[in-house]
Amino acid sequence: MKCRRCRQRAVIDLKSHNTAFCADCFFVFVERQVRRAIKEHQMCSRRDRILVCVSGGKDSLALWDLLLRLGYRAEGLYIDLGIEDYSRRSREKVEAFVQGRGLELRVVSLEEEGFPIPELARRNRRAECSVCGTVKRHYFNRVAAEGGYDVVATGHNLDDEAGRLLGNLLHWQWEYLSKQSPVLPGVGEALVKKVEPLCRLTERETAAYALLRGIDYQLEECPMSRGATSLKYKEVLNLLEDWMPGTKAAFYQGFLKNSEIFRRETDQAPLESPSSFRCSQCGQPSLAEICNFCRLTNPT
Ligand code: AMP
Ligand code: FES
Ligand code: ZN
């Protein structure tokens, strides 16, 4: 198998693009996909201060690496979820990435905040993944707003977004469909813009990128995510992809082209004036008097 660009020996074949690349040409391909996503969705500019949320996994560390290579000003945020050895090992990967490169990293420890995820889930009698999502979203925005960042970037990839889309469609979640986008605009200083620059790359591509760049990442999945329905949707899409290469990208890109349909159908109140939509306890943007995060962490 030869590289499509330079005819050297290829190290990866990409059936969905009907091509194959050597390592150097694969890097060019990956950078092009990220540049294209950023441009297409006007995600960020080189003047912006970007907060990259890093879990220690392949996607978010590859994202940080790529943003820096493309000339963006990117600093990191790691949330130590307090999930025993898994969190300790993930933190080690993030710290190793930072050390070798002299980067700026902010760390929030939920143990120190007084509510590690397993305990918070028990206290609220809720599944770990659902409380974890609320807590992470809260800190992504809060750390970015308090630190004066212009943009929050996460490592969500094409598999994540196509899987989420399939789940939302299967259950006709109109409200979620209307909000699903690789870029969510910010509002004032309170709600920081959120972007997903890896939305054109599959999980296999981000893993190959991290591996070929020598990025040491956390291979383990979170122990709480076993059997999660989101993984089932990804599996189904992978079966279709094997059968018909390119299906995943066509499914998601088609949605992005037509997502207006879902916006018109839902009548949601936009968060236009963040000062009047603040949680009375933590001051973060919220449509309710007390936000979901405060309801979880200070149950009355
Ligand atoms: P997940 O929800 O675990 O699929 O993660 C999606 C994205 O959220 C990752 O690519 C990261 O950008 C971010 N993320 C997940 N976990 C953490 C964490 N513990 N600390 C900071 N960012 C995270
Ligand atoms: Fe949040 Fe597993 S429960 S990453
Ligand atoms: Zn709150």
Tab-separated table of C-alpha atoms and ligand atoms in Angstrom:
chain	number	residue	atom	x	y	z
A	1	MET	CA	0.000	0.000	0.000
A	2	LYS	CA	1.456	3.361	-1.086
A	3	CYS	CA	0.849	6.876	0.199
A	4	ARG	CA	-1.550	8.742	-2.088
A	5	ARG	CA	0.442	11.983	-1.845
A	6	CYS	CA	4.125	10.969	-1.971
A	7	ARG	CA	4.109	7.278	-3.033
A	8	GLN	CA	6.186	6.215	0.013
A	9	ARG	CA	5.014	3.217	2.044
A	10	ALA	CA	1.649	4.032	3.646
A	11	VAL	CA	1.089	3.477	7.385
A	12	ILE	CA	-2.682	4.083	7.440
A	13	ASP	CA	-5.490	3.470	4.984
A	14	LEU	CA	-8.609	5.634	5.140
A	15	LYS	CA	-11.392	3.769	3.371
A	16	SER	CA	-13.929	6.539	3.907
A	17	HIS	CA	-11.675	8.910	1.926
A	18	ASN	CA	-10.588	6.134	-0.444
A	19	THR	CA	-6.935	6.893	0.303
A	20	ALA	CA	-3.819	5.903	2.260
A	21	PHE	CA	-0.986	7.966	3.759
A	22	CYS	CA	2.536	7.727	5.139
A	23	ALA	CA	2.983	9.349	8.585
A	24	ASP	CA	4.022	12.805	7.308
A	25	CYS	CA	1.231	13.035	4.746
A	26	PHE	CA	-1.260	11.772	7.347
A	27	PHE	CA	-0.231	14.711	9.596
A	28	VAL	CA	-0.927	17.062	6.681
A	29	PHE	CA	-4.351	15.425	6.213
A	30	VAL	CA	-5.243	15.701	9.933
A	31	GLU	CA	-4.143	19.340	10.178
A	32	ARG	CA	-6.159	20.139	7.067
A	33	GLN	CA	-9.296	18.573	8.573
A	34	VAL	CA	-8.891	20.600	11.768
A	35	ARG	CA	-8.190	23.831	9.861
A	36	ARG	CA	-11.257	23.183	7.723
A	37	ALA	CA	-13.529	22.571	10.753
A	38	ILE	CA	-12.252	25.747	12.438
A	39	LYS	CA	-12.789	27.827	9.293
A	40	GLU	CA	-16.142	26.320	8.283
A	41	HIS	CA	-17.673	26.926	11.708
A	42	GLN	CA	-15.685	30.074	12.615
A	43	MET	CA	-14.499	28.409	15.795
A	44	CYS	CA	-11.588	30.611	16.809
A	45	SER	CA	-8.893	32.997	15.657
A	46	ARG	CA	-5.188	33.191	16.482
A	47	ARG	CA	-5.906	36.157	18.763
A	48	ASP	CA	-8.209	34.083	20.993
A	49	ARG	CA	-7.095	32.585	24.284
A	50	ILE	CA	-8.331	29.000	24.099
A	51	LEU	CA	-8.945	26.717	27.084
A	52	VAL	CA	-8.497	23.108	25.920
A	53	CYS	CA	-10.229	20.605	28.198
A	54	VAL	CA	-7.948	17.586	28.454
A	55	SER	CA	-8.945	14.230	29.916
A	56	GLY	CA	-5.630	12.444	29.277
A	57	GLY	CA	-7.210	10.516	26.388
A	58	LYS	CA	-6.071	10.501	22.755
A	59	ASP	CA	-8.591	13.026	21.423
A	60	SER	CA	-8.038	15.904	23.801
A	61	LEU	CA	-4.220	15.560	23.912
A	62	ALA	CA	-4.120	15.325	20.101
A	63	LEU	CA	-6.327	18.434	19.976
A	64	TRP	CA	-4.004	20.431	22.230
A	65	ASP	CA	-1.007	19.340	20.140
A	66	LEU	CA	-2.794	20.295	16.900
A	67	LEU	CA	-3.972	23.705	18.099
A	68	LEU	CA	-0.418	24.596	19.138
A	69	ARG	CA	1.017	23.364	15.838
A	70	LEU	CA	-1.540	25.457	13.946
A	71	GLY	CA	-0.408	28.549	15.862
A	72	TYR	CA	-3.261	28.954	18.357
A	73	ARG	CA	-2.860	30.180	21.948
A	74	ALA	CA	-4.055	27.153	23.905
A	75	GLU	CA	-3.860	26.395	27.635
A	76	GLY	CA	-5.201	23.266	29.337
A	77	LEU	CA	-7.796	22.350	31.958
A	78	TYR	CA	-7.835	18.943	33.641
A	79	ILE	CA	-10.655	17.995	36.004
A	80	ASP	CA	-9.602	15.280	38.421
A	81	LEU	CA	-12.917	13.468	38.817
A	82	GLY	CA	-11.818	11.453	41.854
A	83	ILE	CA	-12.482	8.117	40.138
A	84	GLU	CA	-9.757	6.196	41.974
A	85	ASP	CA	-6.857	4.830	39.936
A	86	TYR	CA	-8.416	5.851	36.628
A	87	SER	CA	-8.272	9.557	37.522
A	88	ARG	CA	-4.761	9.259	38.976
A	89	ARG	CA	-3.451	7.597	35.832
A	90	SER	CA	-5.239	10.081	33.530
A	91	ARG	CA	-3.741	12.994	35.456
A	92	GLU	CA	-0.259	11.487	35.083
A	93	LYS	CA	-0.695	11.395	31.288
A	94	VAL	CA	-1.804	15.040	31.160
A	95	GLU	CA	1.038	16.158	33.440
A	96	ALA	CA	3.601	14.253	31.349
A	97	PHE	CA	2.286	15.929	28.164
A	98	VAL	CA	2.552	19.366	29.791
A	99	GLN	CA	6.008	18.830	31.271
A	100	GLY	CA	7.708	17.900	28.051
A	101	ARG	CA	6.355	21.036	26.378
A	102	GLY	CA	6.349	23.693	29.106
A	103	LEU	CA	2.616	24.386	28.811
A	104	GLU	CA	0.127	26.083	31.118
A	105	LEU	CA	-2.293	23.684	32.868
A	106	ARG	CA	-5.134	24.382	35.283
A	107	VAL	CA	-6.318	21.523	37.491
A	108	VAL	CA	-9.611	21.221	39.395
A	109	SER	CA	-9.703	18.365	41.902
A	110	LEU	CA	-13.210	17.221	42.812
A	111	GLU	CA	-11.776	15.414	45.851
A	112	GLU	CA	-10.570	18.796	47.136
A	113	GLU	CA	-13.870	20.460	46.198
A	114	GLY	CA	-15.563	17.858	48.425
A	115	PHE	CA	-17.503	15.889	45.807
A	116	PRO	CA	-15.635	13.212	43.861
A	117	ILE	CA	-17.931	11.755	41.167
A	118	PRO	CA	-18.636	8.337	42.788
A	119	GLU	CA	-19.696	10.030	46.044
A	120	LEU	CA	-21.746	12.711	44.290
A	121	ALA	CA	-23.575	10.018	42.279
A	122	ARG	CA	-24.334	8.048	45.460
A	123	ARG	CA	-25.565	11.132	47.327
A	124	ASN	CA	-27.943	12.022	44.483
A	125	ARG	CA	-28.885	8.422	43.603
A	126	ARG	CA	-27.941	9.120	40.004
A	127	ALA	CA	-25.705	7.392	37.449
A	128	GLU	CA	-22.056	8.519	37.602
A	129	CYS	CA	-21.928	9.528	33.907
A	130	SER	CA	-24.911	11.831	34.194
A	131	VAL	CA	-23.640	13.764	37.250
A	132	CYS	CA	-20.154	13.783	35.714
A	133	GLY	CA	-21.441	15.499	32.558
A	134	THR	CA	-23.109	18.278	34.560
A	135	VAL	CA	-20.050	18.835	36.753
A	136	LYS	CA	-17.625	18.906	33.804
A	137	ARG	CA	-19.751	21.374	31.830
A	138	HIS	CA	-19.948	23.627	34.890
A	139	TYR	CA	-16.166	23.771	35.373
A	140	PHE	CA	-15.382	24.064	31.654
A	141	ASN	CA	-17.401	27.269	31.529
A	142	ARG	CA	-16.550	28.578	34.994
A	143	VAL	CA	-12.773	28.185	34.666
A	144	ALA	CA	-12.897	29.729	31.182
A	145	ALA	CA	-15.091	32.684	32.243
A	146	GLU	CA	-13.084	33.397	35.409
A	147	GLY	CA	-9.770	33.040	33.569
A	148	GLY	CA	-10.844	35.429	30.777
A	149	TYR	CA	-10.593	32.820	27.988
A	150	ASP	CA	-12.388	33.505	24.692
A	151	VAL	CA	-13.101	29.888	23.727
A	152	VAL	CA	-13.432	26.442	25.353
A	153	ALA	CA	-12.301	23.544	23.124
A	154	THR	CA	-13.097	19.875	23.709
A	155	GLY	CA	-11.822	16.746	21.952
A	156	HIS	CA	-15.205	15.454	20.744
A	157	ASN	CA	-14.594	13.609	17.457
A	158	LEU	CA	-16.749	12.473	14.539
A	159	ASP	CA	-17.639	9.177	16.262
A	160	ASP	CA	-18.808	11.058	19.376
A	161	GLU	CA	-20.914	13.496	17.377
A	162	ALA	CA	-22.383	10.949	14.938
A	163	GLY	CA	-23.195	8.655	17.892
A	164	ARG	CA	-24.863	11.506	19.746
A	165	LEU	CA	-26.825	12.393	16.609
A	166	LEU	CA	-28.034	8.823	16.171
A	167	GLY	CA	-29.202	8.682	19.799
A	168	ASN	CA	-30.986	12.036	19.506
A	169	LEU	CA	-32.711	10.986	16.278
A	170	LEU	CA	-33.750	7.550	17.514
A	171	HIS	CA	-35.528	9.171	20.455
A	172	TRP	CA	-36.606	12.307	18.559
A	173	GLN	CA	-34.977	14.603	21.083
A	174	TRP	CA	-35.912	17.816	19.296
A	175	GLU	CA	-34.399	20.096	21.868
A	176	TYR	CA	-31.051	18.281	21.871
A	177	LEU	CA	-31.089	18.147	18.061
A	178	SER	CA	-31.604	21.897	17.921
A	179	LYS	CA	-28.576	22.433	20.148
A	180	GLN	CA	-26.213	19.857	18.632
A	181	SER	CA	-23.418	21.758	16.924
A	182	PRO	CA	-19.609	21.744	16.834
A	183	VAL	CA	-19.750	25.394	17.892
A	184	LEU	CA	-21.958	26.904	20.570
A	185	PRO	CA	-21.781	30.704	20.711
A	186	GLY	CA	-20.808	32.513	23.875
A	187	VAL	CA	-23.041	35.105	25.509
A	188	GLY	CA	-21.425	38.157	27.144
A	189	GLU	CA	-18.657	37.300	29.577
A	190	ALA	CA	-20.618	34.664	31.451
A	191	LEU	CA	-21.125	31.980	28.843
A	192	VAL	CA	-17.950	31.128	26.930
A	193	LYS	CA	-18.060	29.937	23.310
A	194	LYS	CA	-17.557	26.135	22.963
A	195	VAL	CA	-15.944	24.424	19.993
A	196	GLU	CA	-15.126	20.901	18.788
A	197	PRO	CA	-12.302	21.215	16.220
A	198	LEU	CA	-11.927	17.408	15.828
A	199	CYS	CA	-15.492	16.981	14.545
A	200	ARG	CA	-14.274	15.958	11.067
A	201	LEU	CA	-11.908	13.243	12.371
A	202	THR	CA	-12.859	9.717	13.419
A	203	GLU	CA	-11.724	8.084	16.630
A	204	ARG	CA	-9.426	5.830	14.605
A	205	GLU	CA	-7.820	8.874	12.982
A	206	THR	CA	-7.227	10.740	16.266
A	207	ALA	CA	-5.786	7.551	17.828
A	208	ALA	CA	-3.454	7.070	14.852
A	209	TYR	CA	-2.427	10.734	15.029
A	210	ALA	CA	-1.595	10.518	18.759
A	211	LEU	CA	0.319	7.282	18.259
A	212	LEU	CA	2.342	8.528	15.278
A	213	ARG	CA	3.167	11.794	17.066
A	214	GLY	CA	4.376	9.830	20.102
A	215	ILE	CA	1.744	11.278	22.447
A	216	ASP	CA	1.435	9.010	25.474
A	217	TYR	CA	-2.275	8.873	26.334
A	218	GLN	CA	-4.658	7.080	28.689
A	219	LEU	CA	-5.877	3.925	26.931
A	220	GLU	CA	-8.260	2.872	29.679
A	221	GLU	CA	-11.908	3.867	29.325
A	222	CYS	CA	-13.604	5.322	32.388
A	223	PRO	CA	-14.776	2.357	34.528
A	224	MET	CA	-18.159	4.058	34.976
A	225	SER	CA	-18.881	4.106	31.231
A	226	ARG	CA	-19.162	0.322	30.760
A	227	GLY	CA	-22.380	-0.581	28.954
A	228	ALA	CA	-23.261	3.101	28.315
A	229	THR	CA	-25.814	3.543	25.521
A	230	SER	CA	-23.580	6.146	23.845
A	231	LEU	CA	-21.063	3.340	23.178
A	232	LYS	CA	-23.788	1.197	21.599
A	233	TYR	CA	-24.659	3.947	19.104
A	234	LYS	CA	-20.983	4.212	18.144
A	235	GLU	CA	-20.797	0.423	17.664
A	236	VAL	CA	-23.813	0.464	15.354
A	237	LEU	CA	-22.278	3.254	13.277
A	238	ASN	CA	-18.994	1.345	13.070
A	239	LEU	CA	-20.853	-1.679	11.674
A	240	LEU	CA	-22.436	0.529	9.014
A	241	GLU	CA	-19.086	2.172	8.323
A	242	ASP	CA	-17.423	-1.225	7.740
A	243	TRP	CA	-20.172	-2.083	5.347
A	244	MET	CA	-20.337	1.296	3.595
A	245	PRO	CA	-17.190	3.416	4.210
A	246	GLY	CA	-17.987	7.114	4.521
A	247	THR	CA	-21.422	6.617	6.116
A	248	LYS	CA	-20.474	8.184	9.437
A	249	ALA	CA	-19.148	11.398	7.885
A	250	ALA	CA	-22.061	11.638	5.423
A	251	PHE	CA	-24.560	11.179	8.268
A	252	TYR	CA	-23.027	13.912	10.436
A	253	GLN	CA	-22.115	16.351	7.667
A	254	GLY	CA	-25.618	15.983	6.223
A	255	PHE	CA	-27.075	16.866	9.600
A	256	LEU	CA	-24.884	19.970	9.884
A	257	LYS	CA	-26.053	21.121	6.451
A	258	ASN	CA	-29.687	20.673	7.412
A	259	SER	CA	-29.627	21.446	11.133
A	260	GLU	CA	-31.669	24.618	10.550
A	261	ILE	CA	-34.752	22.388	10.314
A	262	PHE	CA	-34.392	21.449	13.954
A	263	ARG	CA	-33.703	25.014	15.076
A	264	ARG	CA	-36.946	26.288	13.556
A	265	GLU	CA	-39.005	23.488	15.066
A	266	THR	CA	-38.097	24.170	18.666
A	267	ASP	CA	-39.147	27.178	20.589
A	268	GLN	CA	-36.318	27.610	23.044
A	269	ALA	CA	-35.581	30.708	25.034
A	270	PRO	CA	-32.116	31.938	24.055
A	271	LEU	CA	-29.768	33.011	26.815
A	272	GLU	CA	-29.639	36.536	25.458
A	273	SER	CA	-28.994	38.458	28.615
A	274	PRO	CA	-26.783	36.404	30.896
A	275	SER	CA	-27.075	38.894	33.750
A	276	SER	CA	-30.744	38.006	34.158
A	277	PHE	CA	-30.091	34.290	33.778
A	278	ARG	CA	-27.671	33.519	36.562
A	279	CYS	CA	-27.775	30.801	39.184
A	280	SER	CA	-28.521	32.462	42.519
A	281	GLN	CA	-25.927	30.267	44.271
A	282	CYS	CA	-22.876	30.061	41.982
A	283	GLY	CA	-23.541	32.915	39.533
A	284	GLN	CA	-23.042	30.708	36.477
A	285	PRO	CA	-25.462	31.036	33.522
A	286	SER	CA	-28.699	29.167	34.217
A	287	LEU	CA	-32.296	29.422	33.072
A	288	ALA	CA	-33.472	28.108	36.453
A	289	GLU	CA	-33.116	29.939	39.790
A	290	ILE	CA	-30.606	27.282	40.941
A	291	CYS	CA	-28.445	25.580	38.311
A	292	ASN	CA	-28.128	21.798	37.889
A	293	PHE	CA	-24.602	21.828	39.301
A	294	CYS	CA	-25.677	23.552	42.538
A	295	ARG	CA	-28.670	21.244	42.880
A	296	LEU	CA	-26.304	18.271	42.686
A	297	THR	CA	-23.635	19.615	44.990
A	298	ASN	CA	-25.830	21.352	47.639
A	299	PRO	CA	-29.014	19.275	47.797
A	300	THR	CA	-31.564	20.941	50.118
B	1	AMP	P1	-16.036	12.440	27.130
B	1	AMP	O1	-17.260	13.120	27.598
B	1	AMP	O2	-15.325	11.678	28.216
B	1	AMP	O3	-16.194	11.707	25.858
B	1	AMP	O4	-15.009	13.628	26.794
B	1	AMP	C1	-15.267	14.550	25.798
B	1	AMP	C2	-14.287	15.688	25.916
B	1	AMP	O5	-14.475	16.357	27.162
B	1	AMP	C3	-12.823	15.255	25.919
B	1	AMP	O6	-12.319	15.118	24.615
B	1	AMP	C4	-12.177	16.396	26.665
B	1	AMP	O7	-11.977	17.500	25.800
B	1	AMP	C5	-13.226	16.767	27.689
B	1	AMP	N1	-12.998	16.075	28.983
B	1	AMP	C6	-13.456	14.848	29.349
B	1	AMP	N2	-13.051	14.527	30.593
B	1	AMP	C7	-12.319	15.592	31.043
B	1	AMP	C8	-11.631	15.875	32.272
B	1	AMP	N3	-11.607	15.008	33.281
B	1	AMP	N4	-10.989	17.061	32.378
B	1	AMP	C9	-11.014	17.957	31.358
B	1	AMP	N5	-11.654	17.732	30.187
B	1	AMP	C10	-12.297	16.582	30.025
B	2	FES	FE1	-17.409	10.855	33.847
B	2	FES	FE2	-16.656	8.439	33.564
B	2	FES	S1	-18.201	9.140	34.861
B	2	FES	S2	-15.752	10.176	32.705
B	3	ZN	ZN	-25.163	27.250	40.401
